[in-house]
Coordinates of C-alpha atoms in Angstrom, one line a residue:
Chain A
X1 CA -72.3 -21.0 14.6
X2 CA -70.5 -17.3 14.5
X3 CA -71.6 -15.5 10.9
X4 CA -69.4 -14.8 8.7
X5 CA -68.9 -12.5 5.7
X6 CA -66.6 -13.5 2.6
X7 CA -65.8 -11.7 -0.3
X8 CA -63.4 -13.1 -2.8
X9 CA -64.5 -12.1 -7.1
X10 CA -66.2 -15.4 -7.5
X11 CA -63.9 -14.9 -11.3
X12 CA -60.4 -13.9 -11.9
X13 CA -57.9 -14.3 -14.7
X14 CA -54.7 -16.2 -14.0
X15 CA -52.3 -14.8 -12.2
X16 CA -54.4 -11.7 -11.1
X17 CA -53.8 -10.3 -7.9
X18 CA -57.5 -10.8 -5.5
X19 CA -58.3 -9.0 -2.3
X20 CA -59.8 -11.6 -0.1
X21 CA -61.8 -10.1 3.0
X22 CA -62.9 -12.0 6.0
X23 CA -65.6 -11.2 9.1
X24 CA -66.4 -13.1 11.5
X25 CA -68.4 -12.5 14.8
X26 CA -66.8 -12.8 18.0
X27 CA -67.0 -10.7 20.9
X28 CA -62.8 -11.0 21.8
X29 CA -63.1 -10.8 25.3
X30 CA -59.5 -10.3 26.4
X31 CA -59.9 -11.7 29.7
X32 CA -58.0 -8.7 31.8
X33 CA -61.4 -7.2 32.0
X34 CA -63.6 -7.5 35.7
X35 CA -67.3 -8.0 36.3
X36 CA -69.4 -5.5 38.2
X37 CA -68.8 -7.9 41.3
X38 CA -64.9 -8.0 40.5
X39 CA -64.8 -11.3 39.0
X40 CA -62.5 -12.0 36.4
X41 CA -64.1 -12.3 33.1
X42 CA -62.4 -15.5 31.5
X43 CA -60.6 -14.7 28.2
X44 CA -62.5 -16.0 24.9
X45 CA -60.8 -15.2 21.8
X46 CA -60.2 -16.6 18.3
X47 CA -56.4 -17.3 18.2
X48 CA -55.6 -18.8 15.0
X49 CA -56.5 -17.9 11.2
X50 CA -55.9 -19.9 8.3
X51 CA -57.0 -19.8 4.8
X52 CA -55.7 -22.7 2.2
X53 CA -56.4 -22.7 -1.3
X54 CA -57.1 -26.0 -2.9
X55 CA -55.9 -27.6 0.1
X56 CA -52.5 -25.4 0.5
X57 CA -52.2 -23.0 3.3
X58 CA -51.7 -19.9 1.3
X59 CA -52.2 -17.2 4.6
X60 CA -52.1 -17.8 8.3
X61 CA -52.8 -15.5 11.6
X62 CA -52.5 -15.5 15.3
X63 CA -54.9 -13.3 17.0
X64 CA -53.8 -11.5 20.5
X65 CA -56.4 -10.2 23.4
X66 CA -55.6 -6.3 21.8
X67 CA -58.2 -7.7 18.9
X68 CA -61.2 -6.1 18.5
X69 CA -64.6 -7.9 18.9
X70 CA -65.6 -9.2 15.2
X71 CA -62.3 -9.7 13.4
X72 CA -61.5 -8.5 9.9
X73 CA -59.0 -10.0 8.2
X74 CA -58.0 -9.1 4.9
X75 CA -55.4 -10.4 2.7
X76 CA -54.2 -10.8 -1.1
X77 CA -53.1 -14.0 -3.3
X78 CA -52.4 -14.5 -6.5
X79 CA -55.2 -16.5 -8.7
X80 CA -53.6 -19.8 -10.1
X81 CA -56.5 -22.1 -10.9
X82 CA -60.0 -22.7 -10.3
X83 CA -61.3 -24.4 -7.2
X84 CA -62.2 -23.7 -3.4
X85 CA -60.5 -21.3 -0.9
X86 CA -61.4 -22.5 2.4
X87 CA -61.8 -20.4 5.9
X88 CA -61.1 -21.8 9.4
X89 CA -60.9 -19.7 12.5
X90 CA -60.2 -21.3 15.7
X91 CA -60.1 -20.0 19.4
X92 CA -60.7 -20.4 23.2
X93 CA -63.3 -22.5 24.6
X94 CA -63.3 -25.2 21.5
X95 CA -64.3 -22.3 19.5
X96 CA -64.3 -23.5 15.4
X97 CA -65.9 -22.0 12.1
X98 CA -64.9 -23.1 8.9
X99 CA -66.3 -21.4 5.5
X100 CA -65.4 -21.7 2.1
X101 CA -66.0 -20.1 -1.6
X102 CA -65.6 -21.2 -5.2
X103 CA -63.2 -19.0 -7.2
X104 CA -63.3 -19.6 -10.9
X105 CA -59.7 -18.9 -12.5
X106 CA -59.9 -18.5 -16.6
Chain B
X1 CA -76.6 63.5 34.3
X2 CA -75.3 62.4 31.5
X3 CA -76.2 63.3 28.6
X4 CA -78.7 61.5 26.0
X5 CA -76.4 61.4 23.2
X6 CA -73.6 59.1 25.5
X7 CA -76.4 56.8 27.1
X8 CA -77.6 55.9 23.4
X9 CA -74.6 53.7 22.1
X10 CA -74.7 51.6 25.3
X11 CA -78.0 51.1 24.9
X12 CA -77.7 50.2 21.1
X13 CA -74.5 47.8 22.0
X14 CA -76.6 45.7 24.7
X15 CA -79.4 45.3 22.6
X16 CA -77.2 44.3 19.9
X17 CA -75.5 41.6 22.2
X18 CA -78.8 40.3 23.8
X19 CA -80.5 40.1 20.1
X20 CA -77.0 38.3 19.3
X21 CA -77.1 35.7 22.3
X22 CA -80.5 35.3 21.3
X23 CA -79.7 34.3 17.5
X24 CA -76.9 32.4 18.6
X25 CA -78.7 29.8 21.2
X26 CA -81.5 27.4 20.2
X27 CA -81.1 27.9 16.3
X28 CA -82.2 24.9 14.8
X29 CA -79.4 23.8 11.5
X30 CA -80.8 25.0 8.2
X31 CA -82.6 22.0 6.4
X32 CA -79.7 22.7 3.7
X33 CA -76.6 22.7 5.8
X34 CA -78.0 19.3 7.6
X35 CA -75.2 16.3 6.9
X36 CA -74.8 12.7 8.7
X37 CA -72.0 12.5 10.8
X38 CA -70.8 10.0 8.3
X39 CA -69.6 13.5 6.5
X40 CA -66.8 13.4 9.7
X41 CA -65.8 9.9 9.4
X42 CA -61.9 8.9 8.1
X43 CA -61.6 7.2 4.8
X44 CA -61.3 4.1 6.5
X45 CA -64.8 4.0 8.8
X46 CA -66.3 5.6 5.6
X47 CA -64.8 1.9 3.2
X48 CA -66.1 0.1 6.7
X49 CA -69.3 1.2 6.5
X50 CA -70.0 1.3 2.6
X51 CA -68.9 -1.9 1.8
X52 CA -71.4 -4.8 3.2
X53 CA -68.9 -7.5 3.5
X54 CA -66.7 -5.4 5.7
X55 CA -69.4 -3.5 7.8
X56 CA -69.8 -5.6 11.2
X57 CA -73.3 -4.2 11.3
X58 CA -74.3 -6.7 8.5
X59 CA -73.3 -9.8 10.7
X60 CA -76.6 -8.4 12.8
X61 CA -78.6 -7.7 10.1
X62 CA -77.6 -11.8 8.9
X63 CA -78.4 -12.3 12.4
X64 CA -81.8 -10.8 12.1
X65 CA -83.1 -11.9 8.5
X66 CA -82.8 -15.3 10.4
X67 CA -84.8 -14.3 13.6
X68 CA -87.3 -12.9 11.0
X69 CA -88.1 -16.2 9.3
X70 CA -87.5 -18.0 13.1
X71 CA -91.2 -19.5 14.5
X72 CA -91.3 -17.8 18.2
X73 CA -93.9 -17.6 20.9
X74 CA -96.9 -20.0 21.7
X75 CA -99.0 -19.0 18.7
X76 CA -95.5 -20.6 16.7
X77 CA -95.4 -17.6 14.3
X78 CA -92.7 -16.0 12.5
X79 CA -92.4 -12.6 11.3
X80 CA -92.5 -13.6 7.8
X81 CA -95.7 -15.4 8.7
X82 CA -97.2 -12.3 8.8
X83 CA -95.5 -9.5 6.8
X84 CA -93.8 -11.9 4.4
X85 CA -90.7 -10.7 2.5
X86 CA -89.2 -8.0 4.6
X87 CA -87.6 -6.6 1.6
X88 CA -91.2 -5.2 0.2
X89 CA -93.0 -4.8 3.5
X90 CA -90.6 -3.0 5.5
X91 CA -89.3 -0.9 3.1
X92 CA -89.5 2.8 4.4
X93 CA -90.5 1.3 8.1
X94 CA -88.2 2.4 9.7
X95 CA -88.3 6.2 8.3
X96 CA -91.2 6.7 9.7
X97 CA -90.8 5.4 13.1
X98 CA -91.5 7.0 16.0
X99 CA -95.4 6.5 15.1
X100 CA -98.7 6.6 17.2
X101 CA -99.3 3.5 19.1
X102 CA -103.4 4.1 19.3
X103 CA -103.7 1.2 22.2
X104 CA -101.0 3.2 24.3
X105 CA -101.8 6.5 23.4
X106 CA -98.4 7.4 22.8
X107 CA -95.5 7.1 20.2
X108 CA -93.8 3.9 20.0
X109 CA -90.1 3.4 18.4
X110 CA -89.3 0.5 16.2
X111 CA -88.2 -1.6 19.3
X112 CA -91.2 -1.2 21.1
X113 CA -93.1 -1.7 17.9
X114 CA -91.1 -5.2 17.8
X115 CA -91.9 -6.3 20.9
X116 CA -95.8 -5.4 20.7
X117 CA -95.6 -7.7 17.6
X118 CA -93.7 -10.0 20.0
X119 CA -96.3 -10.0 22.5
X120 CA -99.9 -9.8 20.8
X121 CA -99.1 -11.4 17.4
X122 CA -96.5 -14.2 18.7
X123 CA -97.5 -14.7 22.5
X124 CA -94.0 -14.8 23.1
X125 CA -91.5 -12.7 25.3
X126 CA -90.2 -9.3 24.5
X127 CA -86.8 -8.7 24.1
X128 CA -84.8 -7.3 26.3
X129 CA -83.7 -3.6 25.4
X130 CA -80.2 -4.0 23.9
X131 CA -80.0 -7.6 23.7
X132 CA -78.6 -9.1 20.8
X133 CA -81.7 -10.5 19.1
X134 CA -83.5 -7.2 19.8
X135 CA -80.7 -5.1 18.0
X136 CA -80.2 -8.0 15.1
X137 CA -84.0 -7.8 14.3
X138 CA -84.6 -4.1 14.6
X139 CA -81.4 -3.9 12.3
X140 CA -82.4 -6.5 9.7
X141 CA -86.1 -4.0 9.4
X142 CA -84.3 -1.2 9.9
X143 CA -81.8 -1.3 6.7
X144 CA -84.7 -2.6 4.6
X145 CA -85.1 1.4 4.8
X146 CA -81.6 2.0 3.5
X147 CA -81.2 4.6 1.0
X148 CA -84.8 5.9 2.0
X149 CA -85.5 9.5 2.8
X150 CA -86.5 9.9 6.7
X151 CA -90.3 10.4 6.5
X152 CA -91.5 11.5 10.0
X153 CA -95.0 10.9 10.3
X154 CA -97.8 13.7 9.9
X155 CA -100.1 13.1 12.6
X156 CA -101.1 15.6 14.7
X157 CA -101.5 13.4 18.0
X158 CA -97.7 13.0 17.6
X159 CA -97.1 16.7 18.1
X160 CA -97.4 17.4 21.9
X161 CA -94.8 14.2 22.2
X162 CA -92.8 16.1 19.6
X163 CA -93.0 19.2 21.3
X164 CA -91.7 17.1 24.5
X165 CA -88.7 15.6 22.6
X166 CA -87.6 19.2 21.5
X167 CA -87.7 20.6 24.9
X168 CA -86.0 18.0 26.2
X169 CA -83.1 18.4 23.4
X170 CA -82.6 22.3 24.3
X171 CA -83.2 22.1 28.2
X172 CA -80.2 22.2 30.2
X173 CA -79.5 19.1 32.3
X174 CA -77.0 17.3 34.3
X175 CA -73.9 18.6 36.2
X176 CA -72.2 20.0 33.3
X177 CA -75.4 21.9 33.2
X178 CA -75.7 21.8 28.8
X179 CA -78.3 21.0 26.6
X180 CA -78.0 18.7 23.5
X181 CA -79.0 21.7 21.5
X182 CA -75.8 23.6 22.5
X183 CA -73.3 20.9 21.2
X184 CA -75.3 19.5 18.1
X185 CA -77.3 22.8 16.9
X186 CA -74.8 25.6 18.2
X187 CA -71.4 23.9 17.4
X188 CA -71.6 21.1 15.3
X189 CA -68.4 21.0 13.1
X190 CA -66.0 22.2 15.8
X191 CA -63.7 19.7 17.8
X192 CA -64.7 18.0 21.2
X193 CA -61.4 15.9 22.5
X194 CA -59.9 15.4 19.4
X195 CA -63.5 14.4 18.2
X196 CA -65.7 16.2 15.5
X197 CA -68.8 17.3 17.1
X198 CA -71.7 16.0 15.3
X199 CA -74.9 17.4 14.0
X200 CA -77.1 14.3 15.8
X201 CA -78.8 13.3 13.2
X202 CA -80.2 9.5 13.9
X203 CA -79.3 8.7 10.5
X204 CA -77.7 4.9 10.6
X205 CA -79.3 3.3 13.9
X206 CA -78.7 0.8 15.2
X207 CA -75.1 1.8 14.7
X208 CA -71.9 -0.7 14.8
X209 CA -69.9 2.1 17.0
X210 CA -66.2 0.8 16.9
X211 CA -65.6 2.0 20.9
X212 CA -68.8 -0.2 21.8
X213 CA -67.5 -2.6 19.4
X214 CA -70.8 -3.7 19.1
X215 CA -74.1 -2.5 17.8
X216 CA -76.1 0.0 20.0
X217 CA -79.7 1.9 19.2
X218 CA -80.3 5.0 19.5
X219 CA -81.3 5.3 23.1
X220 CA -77.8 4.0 24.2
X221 CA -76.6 6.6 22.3
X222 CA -78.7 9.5 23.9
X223 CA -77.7 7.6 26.9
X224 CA -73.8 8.2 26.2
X225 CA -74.1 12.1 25.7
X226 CA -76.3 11.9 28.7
X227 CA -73.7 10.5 30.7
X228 CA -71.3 12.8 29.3
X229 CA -73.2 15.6 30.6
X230 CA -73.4 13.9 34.1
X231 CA -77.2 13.9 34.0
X232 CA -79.0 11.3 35.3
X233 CA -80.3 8.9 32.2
X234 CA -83.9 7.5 32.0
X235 CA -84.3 3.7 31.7
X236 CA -84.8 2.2 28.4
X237 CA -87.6 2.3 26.4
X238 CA -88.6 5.4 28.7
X239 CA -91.4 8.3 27.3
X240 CA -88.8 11.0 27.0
X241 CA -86.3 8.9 25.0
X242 CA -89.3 8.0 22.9
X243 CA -90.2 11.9 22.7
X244 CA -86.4 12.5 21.9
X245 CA -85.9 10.1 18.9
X246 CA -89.4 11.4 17.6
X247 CA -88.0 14.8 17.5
X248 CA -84.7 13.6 16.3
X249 CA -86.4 11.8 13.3
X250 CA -88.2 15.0 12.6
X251 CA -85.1 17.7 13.0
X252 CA -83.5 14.9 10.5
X253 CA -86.8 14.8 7.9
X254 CA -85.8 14.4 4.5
X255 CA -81.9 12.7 4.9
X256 CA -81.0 9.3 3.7
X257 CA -81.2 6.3 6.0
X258 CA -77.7 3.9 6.3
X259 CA -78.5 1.7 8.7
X260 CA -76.5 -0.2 9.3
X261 CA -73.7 2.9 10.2
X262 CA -70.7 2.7 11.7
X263 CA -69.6 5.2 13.5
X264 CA -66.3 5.7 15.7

């Protein structure tokens, strides 16, 4: 399982703008790079991002080779109620991580 | 012949430019005018670095607090097992390594340290220099030292090593034929291909450096400027890197650790 770092406020007032940041470890090997021997290092990135709140896809990315290794992705929404923003990365080789974090609108 | 009174002002210029040269090479930075590199670092690597949720150093150190707690080896012993909460007993570890390894007879880094644990404590295998558990470990111990003043031992068996480590920082090497001491002592704060070149102070190892874009210790980093000087490096975990870092800890007495830095 890749780590991952989260930081959303765990309160906010309704309708306040949040900064939501994500990490995630991943090396992002772009696969145009050769081994010592000249073999072709396969590519192994994530590809997709997607973050739903309460079960709505609020923000969505697609990740390219240029990526660097341990993506940080960070993004704003506006705080409408109380209840779980959910994580999921998803990438080459079956690679999956989800994450989530309560956020407590008053 | 010429006269006395035109010889003198020749004489008086060359001693001038010798004592000049002299002054000029091998003068170690005044302990006040001594700052961490992270002093050069854009607003951006500085937010990176200062905020632990957006450093990628701290996935390591996550990385690491689990290894810590992690039952290894045949005598199924964790480093917690031991040493208990690495928050208490490793404070300030890390500031004070180098330190005399009595059983060796020499200096041992915090790596080395690690893997002596490894091997007479856990009966289980070292970790290879560089590998990711050996840098998430040695990271996890390492920031437990965050915020702590660098503390280079006082032991007088450590001085002839020291002494090494500092000859080895001003000799000249490689096919560039330069010393570290004429970059990072003589001219530190002036530009190197676009890059700000850096007093050396081992101030936030192991480092997340964004063009590794991963974390590296401190004798990959010696290893880079070695390279860059086309001398030929030593293999890891090697005497003189050990002598180096002891002098670098020393030459940096007194300033703050951060591991985990990043650094361009």
């Amino acid at each position: 399982m890749a780590r991952t770092l989260i930081n959303v406020p765990p309160k906010a007032k309704r309708g306040e703008i949040i900064t939501i940041k994500t990490l995630i470890s991943h090396i992002m090997e772009t696969g145009f790079r050769h081994s010592n021997v000249g073999v072709r290092i396969p590519r192994d990135i994530i590809d997709t991002f997607v973050c739903t709140y309460n079960g709505e896809e609020i923000f969505r990315a697609t990740l390219y080779p240029a990526i660097a290794a341990n993506p940080f992705i960070t993004f704003h929404t506006v705080a409408t109620e109380s209840g779980t923003i959910a994580f999921k990365w998803t990438g080459d080789k079956g690679f999956s991580a989800t994450e989530s974090v309560k956020i407590t609108v008053e | 012949m010429t006269p006395r009174w035109r010889r003198s002002p020749y004489i008086l210029l060359l001693t001038t430019l010798l004592a000049g040269l002299w002054l000029s090479a091998r003068a170690e930075i005044p302990l006040n005018e001594r700052r961490s590199s992270y002093a050069d670092m854009s607003r951006d690597s500085k937010a990176m670095q200062d905020d632990d949720t957006s450093n990628p150093g701290m996935l390591a150190v996550l990385d690491g607090e689990a290894l810590w707690k992690t039952k290894a080896g045949a005598a199924d012993r964790a480093c917690a097992d031991c040493h208990g909460d690495a928050r208490a007993s490793m404070k300030g570890v890390a500031a004070r390594y180098p330190a005399f390894e009595a059983t060796l007879g020499r200096p041992v880094n915090l790596e080395q340290r690690i893997n002596i644990c490894r091997a007479q404590r856990q009966n289980a295998q070292p970790f290879a220099y560089e590998s990711k558990d050996m840098l998430a470990l040695s990271a996890f111990v390492a920031m437990q030292s965050r915020g702590e003043p660098i503390a280079p031992p006082d032991d007088p068996r450590l001085r002839s090593f020291r002494d090494n480590g500092r000859s080895l920082f001003t000799s000249r090497q490689g096919q560039l034929n330069l010393s570290c001491s004429q970059c990072h002592d003589d001219n530190w704060g002036k530009s190197l291909a676009g890059n700000t070149v850096t007093q050396g102070h081992p101030t936030g190892y192991p480092i997340y450096r964004l063009e590794w874009q991963s974390l590296g210790s401190l004798q990959r980093r010696l290893r880079n400027c070695m390279i860059g000087m086309r001398a030929e490096t030593y293999t890891y975990g090697a005497p003189e890197y050990v002598d180096m870092e002891l002098y670098l800890m020393w030459r940096a007495r007194g300033m703050t650790l951060e591991t985990p830095a990043v650094r361009p």
